[in-house]
C-alpha cells in the first residue's frame, strides 16, 4: 500500500514540475500537468490527501488551459471529496 501512496505523491510532484516548466505558456506541458493530476485523482483515489491535492491542482491546470467546463466539474468533485 505504501508504494501506491508514494506513486500518487510522485505523480502529483510530476504535475507540479510540468506546471512550473510551463509557466502558463506551454500548452503541451500544461496538458501533461493536468493529466498527471487526473491520474492521481482516478488511479490513486484511495489516498485521500493525495487525491484532494490532485483535484485542487487539476482545477488550476484546467483553468489555465481555458477548459472552463472541465474546471467547473473538477472543482465540484474537489468540493465533494473535501467534504467527506
PDB file of N, CA, C and O in Angstrom, residues 9-80:
ATOM      1  N   UNK A   9       1.986  10.391  -4.788  1.00  0.00           N
ATOM      2  CA  UNK A   9       2.742  11.609  -4.479  1.00  0.00           C
ATOM      3  C   UNK A   9       3.695  11.954  -5.626  1.00  0.00           C
ATOM      4  O   UNK A   9       3.875  13.130  -5.963  1.00  0.00           O
ATOM      5  N   UNK A  10       4.281  10.932  -6.231  1.00  0.00           N
ATOM      6  CA  UNK A  10       5.212  11.159  -7.336  1.00  0.00           C
ATOM      7  C   UNK A  10       4.492  11.765  -8.542  1.00  0.00           C
ATOM      8  O   UNK A  10       5.001  12.698  -9.178  1.00  0.00           O
ATOM      9  N   UNK A  11       3.307  11.251  -8.858  1.00  0.00           N
ATOM     10  CA  UNK A  11       2.546  11.811  -9.977  1.00  0.00           C
ATOM     11  C   UNK A  11       2.132  13.248  -9.694  1.00  0.00           C
ATOM     12  O   UNK A  11       2.178  14.102 -10.591  1.00  0.00           O
ATOM     13  N   UNK A  12       1.741  13.536  -8.458  1.00  0.00           N
ATOM     14  CA  UNK A  12       1.420  14.922  -8.101  1.00  0.00           C
ATOM     15  C   UNK A  12       2.654  15.800  -8.263  1.00  0.00           C
ATOM     16  O   UNK A  12       2.572  16.923  -8.771  1.00  0.00           O
ATOM     17  N   UNK A  13       3.790  15.293  -7.839  1.00  0.00           N
ATOM     18  CA  UNK A  13       5.039  16.045  -7.983  1.00  0.00           C
ATOM     19  C   UNK A  13       5.391  16.288  -9.439  1.00  0.00           C
ATOM     20  O   UNK A  13       5.852  17.375  -9.809  1.00  0.00           O
ATOM     21  N   UNK A  14       5.179  15.284 -10.265  1.00  0.00           N
ATOM     22  CA  UNK A  14       5.454  15.426 -11.692  1.00  0.00           C
ATOM     23  C   UNK A  14       4.549  16.497 -12.302  1.00  0.00           C
ATOM     24  O   UNK A  14       5.002  17.337 -13.090  1.00  0.00           O
ATOM     25  N   UNK A  15       3.285  16.476 -11.909  1.00  0.00           N
ATOM     26  CA  UNK A  15       2.361  17.508 -12.390  1.00  0.00           C
ATOM     27  C   UNK A  15       2.817  18.901 -12.000  1.00  0.00           C
ATOM     28  O   UNK A  15       2.780  19.833 -12.807  1.00  0.00           O
ATOM     29  N   UNK A  16       3.267  19.042 -10.766  1.00  0.00           N
ATOM     30  CA  UNK A  16       3.780  20.342 -10.302  1.00  0.00           C
ATOM     31  C   UNK A  16       5.005  20.761 -11.107  1.00  0.00           C
ATOM     32  O   UNK A  16       5.180  21.941 -11.429  1.00  0.00           O
ATOM     33  N   UNK A  17       5.866  19.800 -11.416  1.00  0.00           N
ATOM     34  CA  UNK A  17       7.050  20.104 -12.216  1.00  0.00           C
ATOM     35  C   UNK A  17       6.658  20.579 -13.612  1.00  0.00           C
ATOM     36  O   UNK A  17       7.217  21.566 -14.121  1.00  0.00           O
ATOM     37  N   UNK A  18       5.708  19.895 -14.229  1.00  0.00           N
ATOM     38  CA  UNK A  18       5.219  20.328 -15.544  1.00  0.00           C
ATOM     39  C   UNK A  18       4.650  21.738 -15.468  1.00  0.00           C
ATOM     40  O   UNK A  18       4.906  22.570 -16.341  1.00  0.00           O
ATOM     41  N   UNK A  19       3.875  22.017 -14.431  1.00  0.00           N
ATOM     42  CA  UNK A  19       3.289  23.353 -14.277  1.00  0.00           C
ATOM     43  C   UNK A  19       4.381  24.405 -14.139  1.00  0.00           C
ATOM     44  O   UNK A  19       4.284  25.488 -14.736  1.00  0.00           O
ATOM     45  N   UNK A  20       5.397  24.091 -13.367  1.00  0.00           N
ATOM     46  CA  UNK A  20       6.495  25.028 -13.196  1.00  0.00           C
ATOM     47  C   UNK A  20       7.248  25.293 -14.482  1.00  0.00           C
ATOM     48  O   UNK A  20       7.623  26.433 -14.780  1.00  0.00           O
ATOM     49  N   UNK A  21       7.453  24.251 -15.257  1.00  0.00           N
ATOM     50  CA  UNK A  21       8.151  24.404 -16.536  1.00  0.00           C
ATOM     51  C   UNK A  21       7.295  25.137 -17.565  1.00  0.00           C
ATOM     52  O   UNK A  21       7.809  25.899 -18.378  1.00  0.00           O
ATOM     53  N   UNK A  22       5.992  24.902 -17.521  1.00  0.00           N
ATOM     54  CA  UNK A  22       5.075  25.509 -18.494  1.00  0.00           C
ATOM     55  C   UNK A  22       4.964  27.014 -18.306  1.00  0.00           C
ATOM     56  O   UNK A  22       4.789  27.752 -19.268  1.00  0.00           O
ATOM     57  N   UNK A  23       5.028  27.456 -17.064  1.00  0.00           N
ATOM     58  CA  UNK A  23       4.909  28.883 -16.733  1.00  0.00           C
ATOM     59  C   UNK A  23       3.679  29.513 -17.365  1.00  0.00           C
ATOM     60  O   UNK A  23       3.688  30.683 -17.760  1.00  0.00           O
ATOM     61  N   UNK A  24       2.619  28.725 -17.499  1.00  0.00           N
ATOM     62  CA  UNK A  24       1.375  29.233 -18.059  1.00  0.00           C
ATOM     63  C   UNK A  24       1.409  29.524 -19.542  1.00  0.00           C
ATOM     64  O   UNK A  24       0.479  30.121 -20.082  1.00  0.00           O
ATOM     65  N   UNK A  25       2.457  29.086 -20.237  1.00  0.00           N
ATOM     66  CA  UNK A  25       2.603  29.411 -21.660  1.00  0.00           C
ATOM     67  C   UNK A  25       2.675  28.195 -22.569  1.00  0.00           C
ATOM     68  O   UNK A  25       2.189  28.243 -23.690  1.00  0.00           O
ATOM     69  N   UNK A  26       3.303  27.120 -22.100  1.00  0.00           N
ATOM     70  CA  UNK A  26       3.498  25.927 -22.926  1.00  0.00           C
ATOM     71  C   UNK A  26       2.308  24.989 -22.735  1.00  0.00           C
ATOM     72  O   UNK A  26       2.205  24.287 -21.737  1.00  0.00           O
ATOM     73  N   UNK A  27       1.399  24.997 -23.714  1.00  0.00           N
ATOM     74  CA  UNK A  27       0.168  24.211 -23.587  1.00  0.00           C
ATOM     75  C   UNK A  27       0.424  22.711 -23.506  1.00  0.00           C
ATOM     76  O   UNK A  27      -0.305  22.000 -22.827  1.00  0.00           O
ATOM     77  N   UNK A  28       1.450  22.227 -24.169  1.00  0.00           N
ATOM     78  CA  UNK A  28       1.783  20.807 -24.105  1.00  0.00           C
ATOM     79  C   UNK A  28       2.118  20.407 -22.666  1.00  0.00           C
ATOM     80  O   UNK A  28       1.610  19.415 -22.148  1.00  0.00           O
ATOM     81  N   UNK A  29       2.971  21.204 -22.011  1.00  0.00           N
ATOM     82  CA  UNK A  29       3.331  20.911 -20.621  1.00  0.00           C
ATOM     83  C   UNK A  29       2.147  21.125 -19.689  1.00  0.00           C
ATOM     84  O   UNK A  29       1.984  20.405 -18.705  1.00  0.00           O
ATOM     85  N   UNK A  30       1.301  22.089 -20.010  1.00  0.00           N
ATOM     86  CA  UNK A  30       0.108  22.329 -19.192  1.00  0.00           C
ATOM     87  C   UNK A  30      -0.852  21.141 -19.268  1.00  0.00           C
ATOM     88  O   UNK A  30      -1.454  20.759 -18.267  1.00  0.00           O
ATOM     89  N   UNK A  31      -0.965  20.542 -20.460  1.00  0.00           N
ATOM     90  CA  UNK A  31      -1.798  19.340 -20.601  1.00  0.00           C
ATOM     91  C   UNK A  31      -1.192  18.182 -19.808  1.00  0.00           C
ATOM     92  O   UNK A  31      -1.916  17.417 -19.169  1.00  0.00           O
ATOM     93  N   UNK A  32       0.119  18.048 -19.849  1.00  0.00           N
ATOM     94  CA  UNK A  32       0.780  16.984 -19.078  1.00  0.00           C
ATOM     95  C   UNK A  32       0.559  17.189 -17.577  1.00  0.00           C
ATOM     96  O   UNK A  32       0.355  16.229 -16.837  1.00  0.00           O
ATOM     97  N   UNK A  33       0.593  18.436 -17.148  1.00  0.00           N
ATOM     98  CA  UNK A  33       0.302  18.790 -15.759  1.00  0.00           C
ATOM     99  C   UNK A  33      -1.099  18.292 -15.380  1.00  0.00           C
ATOM    100  O   UNK A  33      -1.283  17.567 -14.395  1.00  0.00           O
ATOM    101  N   UNK A  34      -2.075  18.658 -16.187  1.00  0.00           N
ATOM    102  CA  UNK A  34      -3.458  18.256 -15.929  1.00  0.00           C
ATOM    103  C   UNK A  34      -3.592  16.736 -15.897  1.00  0.00           C
ATOM    104  O   UNK A  34      -4.202  16.175 -14.979  1.00  0.00           O
ATOM    105  N   UNK A  35      -3.000  16.057 -16.861  1.00  0.00           N
ATOM    106  CA  UNK A  35      -3.141  14.602 -16.945  1.00  0.00           C
ATOM    107  C   UNK A  35      -2.480  13.890 -15.763  1.00  0.00           C
ATOM    108  O   UNK A  35      -2.999  12.888 -15.271  1.00  0.00           O
ATOM    109  N   UNK A  36      -1.360  14.412 -15.289  1.00  0.00           N
ATOM    110  CA  UNK A  36      -0.711  13.799 -14.124  1.00  0.00           C
ATOM    111  C   UNK A  36      -1.626  13.870 -12.904  1.00  0.00           C
ATOM    112  O   UNK A  36      -1.769  12.892 -12.162  1.00  0.00           O
ATOM    113  N   UNK A  37      -2.259  15.014 -12.707  1.00  0.00           N
ATOM    114  CA  UNK A  37      -3.145  15.164 -11.553  1.00  0.00           C
ATOM    115  C   UNK A  37      -4.431  14.351 -11.705  1.00  0.00           C
ATOM    116  O   UNK A  37      -4.926  13.776 -10.731  1.00  0.00           O
ATOM    117  N   UNK A  38      -4.940  14.267 -12.919  1.00  0.00           N
ATOM    118  CA  UNK A  38      -6.128  13.437 -13.142  1.00  0.00           C
ATOM    119  C   UNK A  38      -5.810  11.966 -12.897  1.00  0.00           C
ATOM    120  O   UNK A  38      -6.649  11.223 -12.381  1.00  0.00           O
ATOM    121  N   UNK A  39      -4.616  11.565 -13.236  1.00  0.00           N
ATOM    122  CA  UNK A  39      -4.194  10.178 -12.980  1.00  0.00           C
ATOM    123  C   UNK A  39      -4.278   9.871 -11.487  1.00  0.00           C
ATOM    124  O   UNK A  39      -4.788   8.838 -11.079  1.00  0.00           O
ATOM    125  N   UNK A  40      -3.773  10.787 -10.670  1.00  0.00           N
ATOM    126  CA  UNK A  40      -3.827  10.581  -9.219  1.00  0.00           C
ATOM    127  C   UNK A  40      -5.272  10.523  -8.754  1.00  0.00           C
ATOM    128  O   UNK A  40      -5.646   9.640  -7.976  1.00  0.00           O
ATOM    129  N   UNK A  41      -6.085  11.455  -9.223  1.00  0.00           N
ATOM    130  CA  UNK A  41      -7.482  11.519  -8.790  1.00  0.00           C
ATOM    131  C   UNK A  41      -8.248  10.242  -9.130  1.00  0.00           C
ATOM    132  O   UNK A  41      -9.131   9.822  -8.369  1.00  0.00           O
ATOM    133  N   UNK A  42      -7.888   9.599 -10.230  1.00  0.00           N
ATOM    134  CA  UNK A  42      -8.611   8.405 -10.669  1.00  0.00           C
ATOM    135  C   UNK A  42      -7.960   7.099 -10.218  1.00  0.00           C
ATOM    136  O   UNK A  42      -8.619   6.226  -9.666  1.00  0.00           O
ATOM    137  N   UNK A  43      -6.675   6.959 -10.466  1.00  0.00           N
ATOM    138  CA  UNK A  43      -5.987   5.691 -10.206  1.00  0.00           C
ATOM    139  C   UNK A  43      -5.670   5.502  -8.731  1.00  0.00           C
ATOM    140  O   UNK A  43      -5.732   4.394  -8.209  1.00  0.00           O
ATOM    141  N   UNK A  44      -5.351   6.598  -8.057  1.00  0.00           N
ATOM    142  CA  UNK A  44      -4.945   6.519  -6.650  1.00  0.00           C
ATOM    143  C   UNK A  44      -5.972   7.182  -5.743  1.00  0.00           C
ATOM    144  O   UNK A  44      -5.634   7.842  -4.766  1.00  0.00           O
ATOM    145  N   UNK A  45      -7.235   7.005  -6.066  1.00  0.00           N
ATOM    146  CA  UNK A  45      -8.318   7.678  -5.339  1.00  0.00           C
ATOM    147  C   UNK A  45      -8.433   7.235  -3.880  1.00  0.00           C
ATOM    148  O   UNK A  45      -9.057   7.921  -3.074  1.00  0.00           O
ATOM    149  N   UNK A  46      -7.825   6.119  -3.530  1.00  0.00           N
ATOM    150  CA  UNK A  46      -7.891   5.630  -2.156  1.00  0.00           C
ATOM    151  C   UNK A  46      -7.032   6.419  -1.176  1.00  0.00           C
ATOM    152  O   UNK A  46      -7.155   6.251   0.036  1.00  0.00           O
ATOM    153  N   UNK A  47      -6.191   7.292  -1.693  1.00  0.00           N
ATOM    154  CA  UNK A  47      -5.314   8.094  -0.838  1.00  0.00           C
ATOM    155  C   UNK A  47      -5.869   9.515  -0.807  1.00  0.00           C
ATOM    156  O   UNK A  47      -5.591  10.336  -1.676  1.00  0.00           O
ATOM    157  N   UNK A  48      -6.683   9.773   0.208  1.00  0.00           N
ATOM    158  CA  UNK A  48      -7.476  10.997   0.274  1.00  0.00           C
ATOM    159  C   UNK A  48      -6.653  12.273   0.126  1.00  0.00           C
ATOM    160  O   UNK A  48      -6.991  13.155  -0.662  1.00  0.00           O
ATOM    161  N   UNK A  49      -5.577  12.408   0.882  1.00  0.00           N
ATOM    162  CA  UNK A  49      -4.794  13.645   0.834  1.00  0.00           C
ATOM    163  C   UNK A  49      -4.189  13.881  -0.546  1.00  0.00           C
ATOM    164  O   UNK A  49      -4.217  15.002  -1.056  1.00  0.00           O
ATOM    165  N   UNK A  50      -3.658  12.835  -1.151  1.00  0.00           N
ATOM    166  CA  UNK A  50      -3.075  12.975  -2.489  1.00  0.00           C
ATOM    167  C   UNK A  50      -4.164  13.278  -3.520  1.00  0.00           C
ATOM    168  O   UNK A  50      -3.966  14.078  -4.430  1.00  0.00           O
ATOM    169  N   UNK A  51      -5.322  12.637  -3.349  1.00  0.00           N
ATOM    170  CA  UNK A  51      -6.429  12.881  -4.279  1.00  0.00           C
ATOM    171  C   UNK A  51      -6.924  14.317  -4.180  1.00  0.00           C
ATOM    172  O   UNK A  51      -7.164  14.971  -5.192  1.00  0.00           O
ATOM    173  N   UNK A  52      -7.065  14.814  -2.949  1.00  0.00           N
ATOM    174  CA  UNK A  52      -7.506  16.202  -2.777  1.00  0.00           C
ATOM    175  C   UNK A  52      -6.519  17.175  -3.415  1.00  0.00           C
ATOM    176  O   UNK A  52      -6.913  18.123  -4.096  1.00  0.00           O
ATOM    177  N   UNK A  53      -5.234  16.935  -3.183  1.00  0.00           N
ATOM    178  CA  UNK A  53      -4.218  17.805  -3.784  1.00  0.00           C
ATOM    179  C   UNK A  53      -4.291  17.736  -5.304  1.00  0.00           C
ATOM    180  O   UNK A  53      -4.219  18.758  -5.992  1.00  0.00           O
ATOM    181  N   UNK A  54      -4.447  16.520  -5.825  1.00  0.00           N
ATOM    182  CA  UNK A  54      -4.518  16.340  -7.274  1.00  0.00           C
ATOM    183  C   UNK A  54      -5.720  17.068  -7.865  1.00  0.00           C
ATOM    184  O   UNK A  54      -5.599  17.735  -8.898  1.00  0.00           O
ATOM    185  N   UNK A  55      -6.863  16.943  -7.232  1.00  0.00           N
ATOM    186  CA  UNK A  55      -8.063  17.619  -7.731  1.00  0.00           C
ATOM    187  C   UNK A  55      -7.892  19.131  -7.693  1.00  0.00           C
ATOM    188  O   UNK A  55      -8.239  19.831  -8.647  1.00  0.00           O
ATOM    189  N   UNK A  56      -7.351  19.637  -6.601  1.00  0.00           N
ATOM    190  CA  UNK A  56      -7.127  21.083  -6.467  1.00  0.00           C
ATOM    191  C   UNK A  56      -6.204  21.589  -7.576  1.00  0.00           C
ATOM    192  O   UNK A  56      -6.469  22.618  -8.209  1.00  0.00           O
ATOM    193  N   UNK A  57      -5.119  20.874  -7.816  1.00  0.00           N
ATOM    194  CA  UNK A  57      -4.167  21.282  -8.845  1.00  0.00           C
ATOM    195  C   UNK A  57      -4.735  21.082 -10.256  1.00  0.00           C
ATOM    196  O   UNK A  57      -4.423  21.852 -11.168  1.00  0.00           O
ATOM    197  N   UNK A  58      -5.569  20.074 -10.431  1.00  0.00           N
ATOM    198  CA  UNK A  58      -6.211  19.850 -11.730  1.00  0.00           C
ATOM    199  C   UNK A  58      -7.187  20.980 -12.043  1.00  0.00           C
ATOM    200  O   UNK A  58      -7.307  21.396 -13.201  1.00  0.00           O
ATOM    201  N   UNK A  59      -7.875  21.491 -11.023  1.00  0.00           N
ATOM    202  CA  UNK A  59      -8.773  22.632 -11.211  1.00  0.00           C
ATOM    203  C   UNK A  59      -7.971  23.808 -11.764  1.00  0.00           C
ATOM    204  O   UNK A  59      -8.378  24.466 -12.731  1.00  0.00           O
ATOM    205  N   UNK A  60      -6.833  24.063 -11.160  1.00  0.00           N
ATOM    206  CA  UNK A  60      -5.973  25.160 -11.591  1.00  0.00           C
ATOM    207  C   UNK A  60      -5.468  24.944 -13.016  1.00  0.00           C
ATOM    208  O   UNK A  60      -5.509  25.860 -13.848  1.00  0.00           O
ATOM    209  N   UNK A  61      -5.010  23.741 -13.301  1.00  0.00           N
ATOM    210  CA  UNK A  61      -4.480  23.439 -14.635  1.00  0.00           C
ATOM    211  C   UNK A  61      -5.554  23.589 -15.710  1.00  0.00           C
ATOM    212  O   UNK A  61      -5.309  24.170 -16.767  1.00  0.00           O
ATOM    213  N   UNK A  62      -6.742  23.086 -15.431  1.00  0.00           N
ATOM    214  CA  UNK A  62      -7.835  23.197 -16.401  1.00  0.00           C
ATOM    215  C   UNK A  62      -8.191  24.661 -16.644  1.00  0.00           C
ATOM    216  O   UNK A  62      -8.458  25.065 -17.784  1.00  0.00           O
ATOM    217  N   UNK A  63      -8.180  25.448 -15.583  1.00  0.00           N
ATOM    218  CA  UNK A  63      -8.463  26.870 -15.729  1.00  0.00           C
ATOM    219  C   UNK A  63      -7.434  27.569 -16.600  1.00  0.00           C
ATOM    220  O   UNK A  63      -7.779  28.390 -17.458  1.00  0.00           O
ATOM    221  N   UNK A  64      -6.165  27.251 -16.395  1.00  0.00           N
ATOM    222  CA  UNK A  64      -5.094  27.870 -17.184  1.00  0.00           C
ATOM    223  C   UNK A  64      -5.184  27.487 -18.658  1.00  0.00           C
ATOM    224  O   UNK A  64      -4.777  28.241 -19.529  1.00  0.00           O
ATOM    225  N   UNK A  65      -5.746  26.299 -18.911  1.00  0.00           N
ATOM    226  CA  UNK A  65      -5.911  25.844 -20.294  1.00  0.00           C
ATOM    227  C   UNK A  65      -7.194  26.378 -20.933  1.00  0.00           C
ATOM    228  O   UNK A  65      -7.450  26.140 -22.101  1.00  0.00           O
ATOM    229  N   UNK A  66      -8.005  27.082 -20.145  1.00  0.00           N
ATOM    230  CA  UNK A  66      -9.262  27.616 -20.671  1.00  0.00           C
ATOM    231  C   UNK A  66     -10.354  26.571 -20.787  1.00  0.00           C
ATOM    232  O   UNK A  66     -11.334  26.764 -21.501  1.00  0.00           O
ATOM    233  N   UNK A  67     -10.209  25.465 -20.077  1.00  0.00           N
ATOM    234  CA  UNK A  67     -11.197  24.386 -20.095  1.00  0.00           C
ATOM    235  C   UNK A  67     -12.209  24.618 -18.964  1.00  0.00           C
ATOM    236  O   UNK A  67     -12.197  23.938 -17.947  1.00  0.00           O
ATOM    237  N   UNK A  68     -13.068  25.597 -19.150  1.00  0.00           N
ATOM    238  CA  UNK A  68     -13.954  26.032 -18.074  1.00  0.00           C
ATOM    239  C   UNK A  68     -14.929  24.944 -17.616  1.00  0.00           C
ATOM    240  O   UNK A  68     -15.155  24.793 -16.424  1.00  0.00           O
ATOM    241  N   UNK A  69     -15.504  24.211 -18.551  1.00  0.00           N
ATOM    242  CA  UNK A  69     -16.432  23.148 -18.165  1.00  0.00           C
ATOM    243  C   UNK A  69     -15.701  22.096 -17.329  1.00  0.00           C
ATOM    244  O   UNK A  69     -16.197  21.659 -16.290  1.00  0.00           O
ATOM    245  N   UNK A  70     -14.528  21.699 -17.774  1.00  0.00           N
ATOM    246  CA  UNK A  70     -13.719  20.725 -17.037  1.00  0.00           C
ATOM    247  C   UNK A  70     -13.326  21.281 -15.686  1.00  0.00           C
ATOM    248  O   UNK A  70     -13.402  20.591 -14.668  1.00  0.00           O
ATOM    249  N   UNK A  71     -12.908  22.543 -15.662  1.00  0.00           N
ATOM    250  CA  UNK A  71     -12.528  23.184 -14.405  1.00  0.00           C
ATOM    251  C   UNK A  71     -13.690  23.173 -13.417  1.00  0.00           C
ATOM    252  O   UNK A  71     -13.518  22.826 -12.253  1.00  0.00           O
ATOM    253  N   UNK A  72     -14.875  23.511 -13.898  1.00  0.00           N
ATOM    254  CA  UNK A  72     -16.050  23.531 -13.026  1.00  0.00           C
ATOM    255  C   UNK A  72     -16.400  22.144 -12.506  1.00  0.00           C
ATOM    256  O   UNK A  72     -16.751  21.980 -11.335  1.00  0.00           O
ATOM    257  N   UNK A  73     -16.303  21.143 -13.365  1.00  0.00           N
ATOM    258  CA  UNK A  73     -16.589  19.767 -12.948  1.00  0.00           C
ATOM    259  C   UNK A  73     -15.568  19.285 -11.920  1.00  0.00           C
ATOM    260  O   UNK A  73     -15.933  18.653 -10.923  1.00  0.00           O
ATOM    261  N   UNK A  74     -14.308  19.578 -12.160  1.00  0.00           N
ATOM    262  CA  UNK A  74     -13.267  19.182 -11.208  1.00  0.00           C
ATOM    263  C   UNK A  74     -13.415  19.920  -9.879  1.00  0.00           C
ATOM    264  O   UNK A  74     -13.211  19.339  -8.815  1.00  0.00           O
ATOM    265  N   UNK A  75     -13.784  21.187  -9.947  1.00  0.00           N
ATOM    266  CA  UNK A  75     -13.977  21.961  -8.727  1.00  0.00           C
ATOM    267  C   UNK A  75     -15.128  21.393  -7.906  1.00  0.00           C
ATOM    268  O   UNK A  75     -15.045  21.299  -6.677  1.00  0.00           O
ATOM    269  N   UNK A  76     -16.184  20.990  -8.578  1.00  0.00           N
ATOM    270  CA  UNK A  76     -17.316  20.357  -7.897  1.00  0.00           C
ATOM    271  C   UNK A  76     -16.892  19.051  -7.244  1.00  0.00           C
ATOM    272  O   UNK A  76     -17.245  18.766  -6.091  1.00  0.00           O
ATOM    273  N   UNK A  77     -16.108  18.256  -7.957  1.00  0.00           N
ATOM    274  CA  UNK A  77     -15.607  16.992  -7.432  1.00  0.00           C
ATOM    275  C   UNK A  77     -14.684  17.242  -6.231  1.00  0.00           C
ATOM    276  O   UNK A  77     -14.728  16.522  -5.225  1.00  0.00           O
ATOM    277  N   UNK A  78     -13.854  18.282  -6.324  1.00  0.00           N
ATOM    278  CA  UNK A  78     -12.959  18.639  -5.231  1.00  0.00           C
ATOM    279  C   UNK A  78     -13.756  19.000  -3.967  1.00  0.00           C
ATOM    280  O   UNK A  78     -13.457  18.522  -2.882  1.00  0.00           O
ATOM    281  N   UNK A  79     -14.777  19.824  -4.151  1.00  0.00           N
ATOM    282  CA  UNK A  79     -15.593  20.229  -3.004  1.00  0.00           C
ATOM    283  C   UNK A  79     -16.304  19.036  -2.376  1.00  0.00           C
ATOM    284  O   UNK A  79     -16.393  18.930  -1.162  1.00  0.00           O
ATOM    285  N   UNK A  80     -16.796  18.131  -3.219  1.00  0.00           N
ATOM    286  CA  UNK A  80     -17.448  16.922  -2.709  1.00  0.00           C
ATOM    287  C   UNK A  80     -16.456  16.056  -1.946  1.00  0.00           C
ATOM    288  O   UNK A  80     -16.741  15.593  -0.833  1.00  0.00           O
TER     289      UNK A  80
END
